Short mmCIF file of N, CA and C in Angstrom, two decimals:
data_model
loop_
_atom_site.label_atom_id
_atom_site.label_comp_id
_atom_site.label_asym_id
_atom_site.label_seq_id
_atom_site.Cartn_x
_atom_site.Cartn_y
_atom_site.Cartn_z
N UNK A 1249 27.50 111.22 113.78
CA UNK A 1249 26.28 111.67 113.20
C UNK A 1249 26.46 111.90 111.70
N UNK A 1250 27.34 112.14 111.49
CA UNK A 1250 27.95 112.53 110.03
C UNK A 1250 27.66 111.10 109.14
N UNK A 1251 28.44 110.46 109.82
CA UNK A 1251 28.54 108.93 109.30
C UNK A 1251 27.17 108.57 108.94
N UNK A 1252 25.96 108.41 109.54
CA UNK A 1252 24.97 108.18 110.00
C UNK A 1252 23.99 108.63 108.44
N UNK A 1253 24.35 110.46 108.66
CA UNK A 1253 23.47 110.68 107.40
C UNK A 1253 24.08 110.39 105.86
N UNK A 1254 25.73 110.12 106.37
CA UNK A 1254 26.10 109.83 104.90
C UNK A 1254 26.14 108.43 104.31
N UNK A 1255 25.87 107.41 105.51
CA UNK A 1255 24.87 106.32 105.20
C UNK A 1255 23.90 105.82 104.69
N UNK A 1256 22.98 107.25 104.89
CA UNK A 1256 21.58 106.82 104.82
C UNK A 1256 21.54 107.63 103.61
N UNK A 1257 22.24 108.48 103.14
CA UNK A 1257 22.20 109.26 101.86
C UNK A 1257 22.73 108.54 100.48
N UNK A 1258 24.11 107.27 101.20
CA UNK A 1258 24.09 106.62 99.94
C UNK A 1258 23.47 105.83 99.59
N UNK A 1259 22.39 105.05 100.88
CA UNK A 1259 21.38 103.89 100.73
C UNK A 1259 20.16 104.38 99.72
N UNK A 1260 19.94 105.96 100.28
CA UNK A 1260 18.50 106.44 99.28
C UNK A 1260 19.31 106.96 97.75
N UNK A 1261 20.24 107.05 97.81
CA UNK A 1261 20.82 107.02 95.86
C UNK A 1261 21.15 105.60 95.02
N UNK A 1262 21.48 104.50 96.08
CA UNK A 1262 21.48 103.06 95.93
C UNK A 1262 20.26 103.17 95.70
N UNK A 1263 19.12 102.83 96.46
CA UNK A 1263 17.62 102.94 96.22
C UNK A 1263 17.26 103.24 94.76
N UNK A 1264 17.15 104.34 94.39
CA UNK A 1264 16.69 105.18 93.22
C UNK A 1264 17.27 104.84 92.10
N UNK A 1265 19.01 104.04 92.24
CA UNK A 1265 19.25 103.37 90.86
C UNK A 1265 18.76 101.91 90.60
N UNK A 1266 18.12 101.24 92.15
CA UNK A 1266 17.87 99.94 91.63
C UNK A 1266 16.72 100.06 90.78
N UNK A 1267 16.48 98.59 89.34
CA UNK A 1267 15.79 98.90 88.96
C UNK A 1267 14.33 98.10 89.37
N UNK A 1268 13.46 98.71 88.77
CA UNK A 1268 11.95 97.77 90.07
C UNK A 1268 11.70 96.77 89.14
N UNK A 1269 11.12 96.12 89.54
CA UNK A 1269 10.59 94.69 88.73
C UNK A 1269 9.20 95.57 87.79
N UNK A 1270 8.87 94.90 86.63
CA UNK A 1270 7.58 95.19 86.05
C UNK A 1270 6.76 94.80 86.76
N UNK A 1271 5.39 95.43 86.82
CA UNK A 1271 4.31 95.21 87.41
C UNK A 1271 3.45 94.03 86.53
N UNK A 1272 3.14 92.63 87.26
CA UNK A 1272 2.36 92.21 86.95
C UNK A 1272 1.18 92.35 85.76
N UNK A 1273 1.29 92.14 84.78
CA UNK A 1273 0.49 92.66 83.37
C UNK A 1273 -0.85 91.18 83.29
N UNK A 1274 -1.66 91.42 83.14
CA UNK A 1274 -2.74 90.08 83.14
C UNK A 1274 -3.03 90.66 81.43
N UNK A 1275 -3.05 89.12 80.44
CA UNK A 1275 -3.35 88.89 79.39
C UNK A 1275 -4.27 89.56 78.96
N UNK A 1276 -4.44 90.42 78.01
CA UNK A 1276 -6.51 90.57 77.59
C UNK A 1276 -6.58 89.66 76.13
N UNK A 1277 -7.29 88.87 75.64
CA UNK A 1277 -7.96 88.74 74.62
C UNK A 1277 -8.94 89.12 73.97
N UNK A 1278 -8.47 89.48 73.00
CA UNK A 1278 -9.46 90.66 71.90
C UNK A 1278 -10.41 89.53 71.41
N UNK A 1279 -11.59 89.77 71.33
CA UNK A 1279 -12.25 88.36 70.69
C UNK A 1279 -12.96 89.59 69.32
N UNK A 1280 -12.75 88.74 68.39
CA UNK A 1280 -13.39 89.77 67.00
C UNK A 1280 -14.22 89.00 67.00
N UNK A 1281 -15.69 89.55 67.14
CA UNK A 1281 -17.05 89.06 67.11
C UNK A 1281 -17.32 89.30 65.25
N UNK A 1282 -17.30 88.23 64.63
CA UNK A 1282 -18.03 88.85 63.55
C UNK A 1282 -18.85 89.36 63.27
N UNK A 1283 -19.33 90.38 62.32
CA UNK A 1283 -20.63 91.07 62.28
C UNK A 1283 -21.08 91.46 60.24
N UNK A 1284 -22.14 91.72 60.76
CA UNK A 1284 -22.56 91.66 59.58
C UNK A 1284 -21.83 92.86 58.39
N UNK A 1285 -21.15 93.79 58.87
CA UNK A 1285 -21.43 95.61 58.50
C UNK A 1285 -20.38 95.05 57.47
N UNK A 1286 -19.11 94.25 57.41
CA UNK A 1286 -18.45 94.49 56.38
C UNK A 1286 -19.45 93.80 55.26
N UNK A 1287 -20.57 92.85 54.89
CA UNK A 1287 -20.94 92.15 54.27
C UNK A 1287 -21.92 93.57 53.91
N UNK A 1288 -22.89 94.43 54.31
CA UNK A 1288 -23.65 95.33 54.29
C UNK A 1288 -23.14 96.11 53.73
N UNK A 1289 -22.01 96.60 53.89
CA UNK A 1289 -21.43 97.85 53.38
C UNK A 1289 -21.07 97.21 52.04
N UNK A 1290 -20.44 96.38 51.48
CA UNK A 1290 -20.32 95.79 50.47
C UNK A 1290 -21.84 95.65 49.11
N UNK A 1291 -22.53 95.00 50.24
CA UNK A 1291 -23.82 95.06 49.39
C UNK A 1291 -24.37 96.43 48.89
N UNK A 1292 -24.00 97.34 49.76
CA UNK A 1292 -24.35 98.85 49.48
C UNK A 1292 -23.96 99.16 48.22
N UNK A 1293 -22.47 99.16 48.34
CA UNK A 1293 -21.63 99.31 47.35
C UNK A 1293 -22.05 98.86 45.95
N UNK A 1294 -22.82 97.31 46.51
CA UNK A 1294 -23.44 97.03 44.37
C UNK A 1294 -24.57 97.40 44.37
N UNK A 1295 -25.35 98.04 45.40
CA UNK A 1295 -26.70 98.64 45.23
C UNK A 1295 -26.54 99.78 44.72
N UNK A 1296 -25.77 100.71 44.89
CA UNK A 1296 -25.52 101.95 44.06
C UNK A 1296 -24.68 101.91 43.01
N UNK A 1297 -24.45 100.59 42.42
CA UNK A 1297 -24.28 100.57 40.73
C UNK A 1297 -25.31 100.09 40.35
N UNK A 1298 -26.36 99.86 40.64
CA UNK A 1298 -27.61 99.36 40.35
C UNK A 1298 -28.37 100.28 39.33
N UNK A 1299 -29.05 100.03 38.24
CA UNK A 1299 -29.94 100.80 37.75
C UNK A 1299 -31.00 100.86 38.45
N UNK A 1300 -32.16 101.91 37.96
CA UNK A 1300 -33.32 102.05 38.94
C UNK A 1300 -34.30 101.07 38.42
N UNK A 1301 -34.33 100.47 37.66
CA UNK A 1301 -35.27 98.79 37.48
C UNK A 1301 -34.30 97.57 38.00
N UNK A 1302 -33.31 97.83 37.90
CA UNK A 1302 -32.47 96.25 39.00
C UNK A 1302 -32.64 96.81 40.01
N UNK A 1303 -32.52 98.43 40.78
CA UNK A 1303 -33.21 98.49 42.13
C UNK A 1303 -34.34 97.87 42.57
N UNK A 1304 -35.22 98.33 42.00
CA UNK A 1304 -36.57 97.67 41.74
C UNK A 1304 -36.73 95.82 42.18
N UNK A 1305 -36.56 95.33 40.96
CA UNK A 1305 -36.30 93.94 41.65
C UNK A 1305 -35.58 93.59 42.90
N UNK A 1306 -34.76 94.73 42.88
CA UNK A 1306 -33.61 93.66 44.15
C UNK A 1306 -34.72 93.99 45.73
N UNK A 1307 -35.43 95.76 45.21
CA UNK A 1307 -36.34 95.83 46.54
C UNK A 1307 -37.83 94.17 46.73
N UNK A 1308 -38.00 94.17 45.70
CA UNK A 1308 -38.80 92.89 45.74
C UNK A 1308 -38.05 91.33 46.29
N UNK A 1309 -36.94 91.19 46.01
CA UNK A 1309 -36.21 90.15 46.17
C UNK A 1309 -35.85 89.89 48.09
N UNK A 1310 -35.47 91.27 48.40
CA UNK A 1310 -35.31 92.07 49.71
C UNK A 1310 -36.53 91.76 50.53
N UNK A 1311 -37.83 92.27 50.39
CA UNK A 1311 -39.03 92.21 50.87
C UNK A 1311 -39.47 90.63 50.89
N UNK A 1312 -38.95 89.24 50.01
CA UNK A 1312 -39.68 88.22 50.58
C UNK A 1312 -38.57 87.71 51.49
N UNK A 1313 -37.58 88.75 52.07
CA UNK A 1313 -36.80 88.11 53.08
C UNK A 1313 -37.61 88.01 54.73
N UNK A 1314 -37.15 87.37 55.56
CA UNK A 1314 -37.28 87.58 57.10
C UNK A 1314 -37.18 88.71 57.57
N UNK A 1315 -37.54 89.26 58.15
CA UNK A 1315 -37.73 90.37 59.15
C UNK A 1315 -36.57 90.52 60.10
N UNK A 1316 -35.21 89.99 59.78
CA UNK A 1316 -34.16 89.97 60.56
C UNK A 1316 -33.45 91.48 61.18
N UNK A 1317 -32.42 91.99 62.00
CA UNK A 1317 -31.64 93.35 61.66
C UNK A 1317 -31.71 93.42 60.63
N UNK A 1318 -29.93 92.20 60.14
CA UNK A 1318 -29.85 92.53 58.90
C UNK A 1318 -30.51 92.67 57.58
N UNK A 1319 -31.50 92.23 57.22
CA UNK A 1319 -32.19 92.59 56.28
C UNK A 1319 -33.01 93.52 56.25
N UNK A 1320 -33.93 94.26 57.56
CA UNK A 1320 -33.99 96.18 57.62
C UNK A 1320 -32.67 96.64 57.65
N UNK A 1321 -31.65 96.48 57.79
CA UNK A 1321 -30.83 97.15 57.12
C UNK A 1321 -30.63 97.41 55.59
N UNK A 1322 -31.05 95.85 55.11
CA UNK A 1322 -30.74 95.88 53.31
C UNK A 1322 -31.86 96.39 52.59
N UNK A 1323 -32.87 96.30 53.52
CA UNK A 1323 -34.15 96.95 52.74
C UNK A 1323 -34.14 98.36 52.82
N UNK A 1324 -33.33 99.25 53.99
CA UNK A 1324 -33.62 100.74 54.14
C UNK A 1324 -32.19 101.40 53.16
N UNK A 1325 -31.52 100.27 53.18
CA UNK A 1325 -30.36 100.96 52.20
C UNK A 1325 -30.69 101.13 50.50
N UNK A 1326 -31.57 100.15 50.56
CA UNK A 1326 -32.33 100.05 49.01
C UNK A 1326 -33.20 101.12 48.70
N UNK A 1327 -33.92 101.15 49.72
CA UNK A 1327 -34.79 101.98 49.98
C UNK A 1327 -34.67 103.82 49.94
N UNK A 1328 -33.31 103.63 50.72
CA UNK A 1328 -32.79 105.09 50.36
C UNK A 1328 -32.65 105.33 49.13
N UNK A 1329 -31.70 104.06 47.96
CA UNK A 1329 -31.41 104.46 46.85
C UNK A 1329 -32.55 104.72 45.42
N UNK A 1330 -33.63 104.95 45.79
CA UNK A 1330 -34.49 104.98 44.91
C UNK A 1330 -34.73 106.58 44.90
N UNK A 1331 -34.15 107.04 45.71
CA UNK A 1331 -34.21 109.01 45.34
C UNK A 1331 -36.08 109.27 45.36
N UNK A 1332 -36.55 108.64 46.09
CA UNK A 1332 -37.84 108.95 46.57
C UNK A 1332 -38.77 109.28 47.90
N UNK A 1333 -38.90 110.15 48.41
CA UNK A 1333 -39.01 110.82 49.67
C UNK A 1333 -39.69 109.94 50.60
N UNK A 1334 -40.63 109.44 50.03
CA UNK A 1334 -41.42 108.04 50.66
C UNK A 1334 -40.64 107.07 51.04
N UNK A 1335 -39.74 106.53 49.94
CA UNK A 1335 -39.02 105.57 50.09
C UNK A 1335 -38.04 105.92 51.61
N UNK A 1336 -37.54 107.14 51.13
CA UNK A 1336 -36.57 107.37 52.39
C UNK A 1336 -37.22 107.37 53.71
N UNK A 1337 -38.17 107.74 53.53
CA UNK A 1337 -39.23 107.91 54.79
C UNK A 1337 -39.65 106.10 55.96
N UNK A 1338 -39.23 105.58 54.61
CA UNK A 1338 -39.50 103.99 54.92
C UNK A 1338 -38.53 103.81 55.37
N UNK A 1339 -37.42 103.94 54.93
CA UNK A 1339 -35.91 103.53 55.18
C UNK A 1339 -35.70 104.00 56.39
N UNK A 1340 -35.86 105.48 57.20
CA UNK A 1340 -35.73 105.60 58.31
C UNK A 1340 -36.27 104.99 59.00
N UNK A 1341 -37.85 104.31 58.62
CA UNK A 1341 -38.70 104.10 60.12
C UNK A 1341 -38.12 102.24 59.87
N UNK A 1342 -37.20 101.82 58.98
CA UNK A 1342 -36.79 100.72 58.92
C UNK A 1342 -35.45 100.42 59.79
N UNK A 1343 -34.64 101.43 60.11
CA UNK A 1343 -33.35 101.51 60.70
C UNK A 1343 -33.82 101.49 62.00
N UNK A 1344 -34.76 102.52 62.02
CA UNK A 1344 -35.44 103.00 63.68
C UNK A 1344 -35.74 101.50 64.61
N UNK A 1345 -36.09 100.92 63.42
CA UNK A 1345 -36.29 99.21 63.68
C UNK A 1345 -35.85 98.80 64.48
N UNK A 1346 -34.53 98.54 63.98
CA UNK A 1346 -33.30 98.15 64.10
C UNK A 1346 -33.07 98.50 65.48
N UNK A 1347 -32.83 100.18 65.38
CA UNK A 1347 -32.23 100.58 66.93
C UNK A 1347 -33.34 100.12 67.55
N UNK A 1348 -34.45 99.79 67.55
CA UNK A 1348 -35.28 99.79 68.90
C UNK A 1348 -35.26 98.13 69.42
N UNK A 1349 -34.17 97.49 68.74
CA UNK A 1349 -34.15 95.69 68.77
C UNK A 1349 -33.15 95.14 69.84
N UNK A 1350 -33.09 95.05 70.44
CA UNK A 1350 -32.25 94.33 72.06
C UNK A 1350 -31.83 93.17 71.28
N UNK A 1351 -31.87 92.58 70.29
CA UNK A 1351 -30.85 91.04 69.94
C UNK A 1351 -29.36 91.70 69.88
N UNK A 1352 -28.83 90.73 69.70
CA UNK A 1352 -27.49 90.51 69.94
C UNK A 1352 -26.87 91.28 68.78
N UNK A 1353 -27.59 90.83 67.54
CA UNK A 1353 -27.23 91.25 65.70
C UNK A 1353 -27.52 91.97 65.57
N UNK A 1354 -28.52 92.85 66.46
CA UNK A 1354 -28.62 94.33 66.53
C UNK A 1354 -27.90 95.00 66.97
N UNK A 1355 -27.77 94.53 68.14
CA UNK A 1355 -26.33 95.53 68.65
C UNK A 1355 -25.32 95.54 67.89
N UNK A 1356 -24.81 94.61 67.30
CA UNK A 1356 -23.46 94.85 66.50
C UNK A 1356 -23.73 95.69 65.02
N UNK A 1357 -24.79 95.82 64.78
CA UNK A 1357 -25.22 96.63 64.06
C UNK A 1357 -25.33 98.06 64.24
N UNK A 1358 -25.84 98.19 65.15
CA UNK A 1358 -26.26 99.49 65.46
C UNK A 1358 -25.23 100.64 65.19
N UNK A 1359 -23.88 100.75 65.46
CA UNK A 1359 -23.15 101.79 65.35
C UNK A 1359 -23.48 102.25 63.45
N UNK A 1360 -23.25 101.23 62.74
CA UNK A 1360 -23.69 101.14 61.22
C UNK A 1360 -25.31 102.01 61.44
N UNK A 1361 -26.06 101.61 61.91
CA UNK A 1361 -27.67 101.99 61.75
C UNK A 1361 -27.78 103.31 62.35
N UNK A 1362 -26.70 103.61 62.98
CA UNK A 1362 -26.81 104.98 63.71
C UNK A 1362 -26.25 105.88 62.51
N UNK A 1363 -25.41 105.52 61.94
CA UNK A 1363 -24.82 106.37 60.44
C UNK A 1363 -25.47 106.38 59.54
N UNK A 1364 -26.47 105.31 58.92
CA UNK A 1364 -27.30 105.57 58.13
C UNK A 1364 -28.57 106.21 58.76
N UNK A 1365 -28.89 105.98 60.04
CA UNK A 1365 -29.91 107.55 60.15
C UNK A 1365 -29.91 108.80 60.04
N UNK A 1366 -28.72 109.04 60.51
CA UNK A 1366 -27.88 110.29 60.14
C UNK A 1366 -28.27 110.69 58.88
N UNK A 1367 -27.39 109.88 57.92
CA UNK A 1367 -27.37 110.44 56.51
C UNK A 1367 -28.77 110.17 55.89
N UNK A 1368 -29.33 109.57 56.36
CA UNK A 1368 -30.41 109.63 55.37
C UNK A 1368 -31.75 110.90 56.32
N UNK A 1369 -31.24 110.99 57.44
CA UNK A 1369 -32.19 112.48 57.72
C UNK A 1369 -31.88 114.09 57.16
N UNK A 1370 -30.48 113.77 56.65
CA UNK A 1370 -29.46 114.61 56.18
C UNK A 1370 -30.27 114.50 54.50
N UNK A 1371 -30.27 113.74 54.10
CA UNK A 1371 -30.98 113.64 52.78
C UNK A 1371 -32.17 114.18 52.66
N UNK A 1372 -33.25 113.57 53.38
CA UNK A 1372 -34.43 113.64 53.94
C UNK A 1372 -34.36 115.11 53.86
N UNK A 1373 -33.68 116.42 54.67
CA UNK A 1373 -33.82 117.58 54.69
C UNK A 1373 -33.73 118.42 53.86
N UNK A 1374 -32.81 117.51 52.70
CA UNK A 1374 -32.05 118.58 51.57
C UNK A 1374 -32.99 118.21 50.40
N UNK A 1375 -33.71 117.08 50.61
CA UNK A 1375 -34.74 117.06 49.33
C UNK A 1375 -36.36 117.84 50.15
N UNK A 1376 -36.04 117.92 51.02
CA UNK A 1376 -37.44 119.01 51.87
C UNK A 1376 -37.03 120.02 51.11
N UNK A 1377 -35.76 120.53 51.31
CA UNK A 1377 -35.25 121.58 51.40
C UNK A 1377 -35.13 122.11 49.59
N UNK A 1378 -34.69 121.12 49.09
CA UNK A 1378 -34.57 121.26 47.45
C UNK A 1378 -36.19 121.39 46.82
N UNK A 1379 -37.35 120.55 47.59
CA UNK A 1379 -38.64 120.52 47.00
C UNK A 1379 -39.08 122.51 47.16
N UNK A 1380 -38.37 122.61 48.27
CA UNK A 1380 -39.14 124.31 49.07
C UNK A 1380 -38.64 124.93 47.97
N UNK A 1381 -37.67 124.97 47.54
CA UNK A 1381 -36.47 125.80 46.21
C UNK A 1381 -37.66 125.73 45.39
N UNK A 1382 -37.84 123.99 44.91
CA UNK A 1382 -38.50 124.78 43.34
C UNK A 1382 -39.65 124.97 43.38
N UNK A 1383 -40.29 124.96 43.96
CA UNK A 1383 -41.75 125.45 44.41
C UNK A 1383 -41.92 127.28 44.65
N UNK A 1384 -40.56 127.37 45.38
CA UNK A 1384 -40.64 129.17 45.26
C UNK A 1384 -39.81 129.52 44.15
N UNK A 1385 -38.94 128.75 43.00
CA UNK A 1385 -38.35 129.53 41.73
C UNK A 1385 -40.00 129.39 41.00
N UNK A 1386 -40.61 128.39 40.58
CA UNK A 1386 -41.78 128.06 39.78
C UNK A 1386 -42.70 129.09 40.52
N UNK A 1387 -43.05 129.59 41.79
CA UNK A 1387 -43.81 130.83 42.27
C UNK A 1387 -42.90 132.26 41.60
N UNK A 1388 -41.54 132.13 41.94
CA UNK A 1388 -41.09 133.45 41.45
C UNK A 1388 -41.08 133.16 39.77
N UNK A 1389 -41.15 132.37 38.71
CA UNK A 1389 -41.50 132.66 37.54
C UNK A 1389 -42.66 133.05 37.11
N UNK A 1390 -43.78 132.36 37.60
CA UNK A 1390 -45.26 133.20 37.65
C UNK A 1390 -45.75 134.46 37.62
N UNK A 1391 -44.93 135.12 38.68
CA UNK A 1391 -44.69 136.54 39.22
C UNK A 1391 -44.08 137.45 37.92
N UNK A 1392 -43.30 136.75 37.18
CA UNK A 1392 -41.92 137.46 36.28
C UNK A 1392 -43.08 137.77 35.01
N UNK A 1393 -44.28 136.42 34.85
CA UNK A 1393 -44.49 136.05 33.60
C UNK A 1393 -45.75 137.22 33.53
N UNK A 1394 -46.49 137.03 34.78
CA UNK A 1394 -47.58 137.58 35.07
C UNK A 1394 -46.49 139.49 34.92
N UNK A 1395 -45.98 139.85 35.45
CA UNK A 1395 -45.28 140.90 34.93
C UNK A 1395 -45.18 141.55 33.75
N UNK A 1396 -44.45 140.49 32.60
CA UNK A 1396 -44.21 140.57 31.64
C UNK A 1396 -45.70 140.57 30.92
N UNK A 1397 -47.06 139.98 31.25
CA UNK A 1397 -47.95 140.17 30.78
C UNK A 1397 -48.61 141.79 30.65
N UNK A 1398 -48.41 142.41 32.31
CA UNK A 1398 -48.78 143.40 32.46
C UNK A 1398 -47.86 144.51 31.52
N UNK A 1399 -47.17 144.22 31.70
CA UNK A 1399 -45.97 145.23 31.04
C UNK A 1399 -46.08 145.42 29.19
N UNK A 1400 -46.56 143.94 28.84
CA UNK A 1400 -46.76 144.12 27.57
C UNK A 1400 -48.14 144.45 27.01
N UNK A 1401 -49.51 144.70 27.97
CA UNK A 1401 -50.55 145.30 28.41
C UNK A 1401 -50.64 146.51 28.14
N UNK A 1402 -49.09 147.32 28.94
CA UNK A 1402 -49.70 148.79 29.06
C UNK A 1402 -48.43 149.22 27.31
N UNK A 1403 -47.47 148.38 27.05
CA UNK A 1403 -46.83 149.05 25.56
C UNK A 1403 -48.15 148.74 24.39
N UNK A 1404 -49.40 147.83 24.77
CA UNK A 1404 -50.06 148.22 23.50
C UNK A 1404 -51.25 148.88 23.75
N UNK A 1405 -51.20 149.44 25.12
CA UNK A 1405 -52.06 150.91 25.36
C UNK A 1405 -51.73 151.97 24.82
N UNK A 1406 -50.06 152.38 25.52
CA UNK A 1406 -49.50 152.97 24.75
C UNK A 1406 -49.26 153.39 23.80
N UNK A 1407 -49.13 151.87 22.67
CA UNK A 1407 -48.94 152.21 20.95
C UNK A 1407 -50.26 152.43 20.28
N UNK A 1408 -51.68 152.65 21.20
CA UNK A 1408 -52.99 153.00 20.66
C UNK A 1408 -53.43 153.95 20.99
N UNK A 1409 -52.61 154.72 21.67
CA UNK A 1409 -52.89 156.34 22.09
C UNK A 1409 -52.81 157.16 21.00
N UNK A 1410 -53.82 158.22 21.08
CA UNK A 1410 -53.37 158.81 19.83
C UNK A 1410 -52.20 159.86 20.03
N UNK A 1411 -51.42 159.68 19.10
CA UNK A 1411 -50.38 160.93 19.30
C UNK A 1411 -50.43 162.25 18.84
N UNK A 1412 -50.75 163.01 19.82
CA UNK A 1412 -51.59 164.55 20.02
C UNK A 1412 -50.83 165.20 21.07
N UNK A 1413 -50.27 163.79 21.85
CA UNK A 1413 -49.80 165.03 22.99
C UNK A 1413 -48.49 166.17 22.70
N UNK A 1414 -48.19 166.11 22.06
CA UNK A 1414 -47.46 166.91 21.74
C UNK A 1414 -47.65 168.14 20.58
#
């Protein structure tokens, strides 16, 4: 019996040093679909060295394009860069485009169109948000001026009093 388990004890330590074969690995091929975003992001890039009259044209140049993704993309990126609330307003409902498009060039777009909605609702808020500012500093100067009116009201009441009281 001895024999038996000290058999079977060196077979399961034999066991555990053999080594196993690799498992069967099946190939994957990566296929790199080209897409438009490195060409877009690039164009971005010379749209914001652009002055705001070569903006100008290039939005006209933009607009007698096709109605493709990519070109609501190039029109809402232009569109953003004109620092005009309207404009941006366009530019979103131009991306929105985009995401709502089932082609193929949309989809490979889209992760791109999902970042520029982002940032440009992010914009969108901070020029809401910057318009609310000066609208209540220009209300709180009114207040200061209208103050300073009253205030300089009652020093030439004051300096027409007769001085008696004393």
């Amino acid at each position: 019996m001895k024999n038996k388990i000290l058999i079977l004890a060196s077979c399961l330590i034999l066991s555990a040093c053999a080594v196993q074969p690799d498992a069967p690995t099946s190939t994957v091929k990566l296929i790199h679909a080209s897409s438009n975003i490195d060409e877009l992001l690039a164009y971005h890039a010379q749209l914001r060295k652009m002055t705001p009259a070569e903006l100008g044209r290039e939005l006209q140049r933009i607009n007698t394009y096709p109605a493709g993704p990519a070109n609501l993309v190039r029109r809402a990126m232009a569109l953003a860069l004109t620092r005009d609330g309207i404009d941006l307003a366009k530019a979103e409902a131009q991306l929105w485009n985009v995401m709502a498009d089932n082609s193929v060039e949309a989809e490979k777009l889209k992760p791109l169109v999902q970042l520029l909605v982002g940032q440009y609702a992010d914009l969108r808020r901070l020029a809401d948000s910057a318009e609310k500012s000066s609208v209540q500093a220009k209300e709180a100067q009114r207040k200061v001026d209208q103050l300073n009116d009253k205030l300089e009201a009652l020093k030439n009441i004051e300096r027409t009093l007769p001085a008696g009281g004393k």
